[in-house]
């Protein structure tokens, strides 16, 4: 069953850099990634059902970073639908940050659960996008001040990420949320094109990757 977006509904996207996508530099605050594509395609299809689209994602954030700002950035907006994509920074924090450490899946799941509970209590419709990692080849630059990431590190990330993906799936079941199985989707897409076509660094989608996320997201609403 899909989520019905009624005229005047408010939809909130939140999470990390994949969702943020330079939202603070964009005219409408949605950024330049899949949230903008979703809003644009919805507006094209349904000019009779205007929706307020919001984006409160912040680059680099993990579940533990979302919690302190959850009330102000998400709950206070009283959204009808909240779409969350978080987890890739929970996966790689121990190798990307000198102060980072491996975040146990139990802590990740418990923190994510605390984000979802007040939304569920308020009757908010939920879309959970599972975190993903594409098996790109070679060494990838991870950003200023961070050592290049090789395939061995990404294999470690994959081992760390898999149980966190399962935790997101479990929470989607617990709260009756709509699950966007992005990791599986990108694995299937990459089988014919190569992973770099969808995310050059294995994490941040290309324009085609954002288009794929937007198309999958729009299949969850009507």
Short mmCIF file of C-alpha atoms in Angstrom, two decimals, residues 107-214:
data_model
loop_
_atom_site.label_atom_id
_atom_site.label_comp_id
_atom_site.label_asym_id
_atom_site.label_seq_id
_atom_site.Cartn_x
_atom_site.Cartn_y
_atom_site.Cartn_z
CA UNK A 107 23.56 1.23 19.45
CA UNK A 108 22.68 2.16 15.87
CA UNK A 109 19.33 0.37 16.09
CA UNK A 110 18.46 1.76 19.53
CA UNK A 111 19.23 5.32 18.45
CA UNK A 112 17.26 4.94 15.22
CA UNK A 113 14.36 3.53 17.23
CA UNK A 114 14.36 6.62 19.44
CA UNK A 115 14.06 8.79 16.32
CA UNK A 116 11.09 6.83 15.00
CA UNK A 117 9.09 6.40 18.21
CA UNK A 118 7.76 10.00 18.55
CA UNK A 119 6.94 10.13 14.85
CA UNK A 120 4.97 6.92 15.04
CA UNK A 121 3.17 8.18 18.13
CA UNK A 122 2.15 11.30 16.21
CA UNK A 123 0.81 9.20 13.34
CA UNK A 124 3.49 10.36 10.90
CA UNK A 125 3.93 8.24 7.79
CA UNK A 126 7.48 6.92 7.52
CA UNK A 127 9.77 6.08 4.61
CA UNK A 128 13.05 4.45 5.61
CA UNK A 129 15.75 4.33 2.95
CA UNK A 130 18.29 1.67 3.81
CA UNK A 131 21.94 2.81 3.67
CA UNK A 132 23.96 1.47 0.77
CA UNK A 133 27.53 0.90 -0.40
CA UNK A 134 28.37 0.15 -4.01
CA UNK A 135 31.40 -2.06 -4.78
CA UNK A 136 33.39 0.48 -6.79
CA UNK A 137 36.90 -0.42 -7.87
CA UNK A 138 40.27 1.02 -6.95
CA UNK A 139 41.16 3.77 -4.50
CA UNK A 140 38.67 6.55 -3.85
CA UNK A 141 39.34 10.01 -2.45
CA UNK A 142 37.17 10.47 0.63
CA UNK A 143 37.62 14.20 1.15
CA UNK A 144 40.03 16.76 2.56
CA UNK A 145 42.14 15.47 5.43
CA UNK A 146 41.05 11.87 4.94
CA UNK A 147 43.32 9.15 3.59
CA UNK A 148 42.19 7.61 0.28
CA UNK A 149 39.89 4.64 0.77
CA UNK A 150 40.95 1.36 -0.80
CA UNK A 151 39.02 -1.81 -1.50
CA UNK A 152 40.16 -3.49 1.72
CA UNK A 153 38.65 -0.71 3.84
CA UNK A 154 35.44 -0.82 1.83
CA UNK A 155 35.26 -4.56 2.49
CA UNK A 156 35.46 -3.78 6.22
CA UNK A 157 32.73 -1.17 5.76
CA UNK A 158 30.56 -3.71 3.98
CA UNK A 159 30.89 -6.13 6.89
CA UNK A 160 29.94 -3.33 9.29
CA UNK A 161 27.07 -2.04 7.16
CA UNK A 162 25.20 -5.28 6.47
CA UNK A 163 23.80 -5.73 10.00
CA UNK A 164 22.85 -2.05 10.09
CA UNK A 165 20.85 -2.52 6.88
CA UNK A 166 19.10 -5.42 8.57
CA UNK A 167 18.37 -3.17 11.56
CA UNK A 168 16.70 -0.60 9.29
CA UNK A 169 14.59 -3.34 7.73
CA UNK A 170 13.64 -4.58 11.19
CA UNK A 171 12.62 -1.10 12.31
CA UNK A 172 10.57 -0.59 9.16
CA UNK A 173 8.62 -3.71 10.09
CA UNK A 174 8.24 -2.65 13.71
CA UNK A 175 6.79 0.75 12.83
CA UNK A 176 4.91 -0.17 9.66
CA UNK A 177 7.20 2.11 7.67
CA UNK A 178 7.65 1.95 3.93
CA UNK A 179 11.10 0.57 3.13
CA UNK A 180 13.12 1.72 0.16
CA UNK A 181 15.60 -1.12 -0.31
CA UNK A 182 18.30 1.06 -1.83
CA UNK A 183 21.25 -1.26 -1.25
CA UNK A 184 19.59 -4.09 -3.15
CA UNK A 185 18.35 -1.70 -5.82
CA UNK A 186 21.81 -0.33 -6.53
CA UNK A 187 23.37 -3.80 -6.49
CA UNK A 188 20.90 -4.87 -9.16
CA UNK A 189 21.46 -1.74 -11.24
CA UNK A 190 25.24 -2.02 -10.96
CA UNK A 191 25.20 -5.57 -12.28
CA UNK A 192 24.70 -4.28 -15.81
CA UNK A 193 26.45 -0.89 -15.81
CA UNK A 194 29.16 -1.13 -13.17
CA UNK A 195 28.80 0.50 -9.73
CA UNK A 196 30.59 3.75 -10.59
CA UNK A 197 27.76 4.71 -12.92
CA UNK A 198 25.46 5.10 -9.89
CA UNK A 199 27.93 6.32 -7.23
CA UNK A 200 31.48 7.16 -8.27
CA UNK A 201 32.83 6.78 -4.73
CA UNK A 202 30.43 3.98 -3.79
CA UNK A 203 28.49 6.26 -1.42
CA UNK A 204 27.38 9.52 -3.01
CA UNK A 205 25.06 9.03 -5.97
CA UNK A 206 25.74 10.40 -9.42
CA UNK A 207 22.89 12.24 -11.16
CA UNK A 208 21.73 8.85 -12.42
CA UNK A 209 21.91 7.48 -8.88
CA UNK A 210 19.82 10.32 -7.51
CA UNK A 211 17.32 9.76 -10.32
CA UNK A 212 17.09 6.08 -9.37
CA UNK A 213 16.47 6.97 -5.71
CA UNK A 214 13.81 9.51 -6.68
#
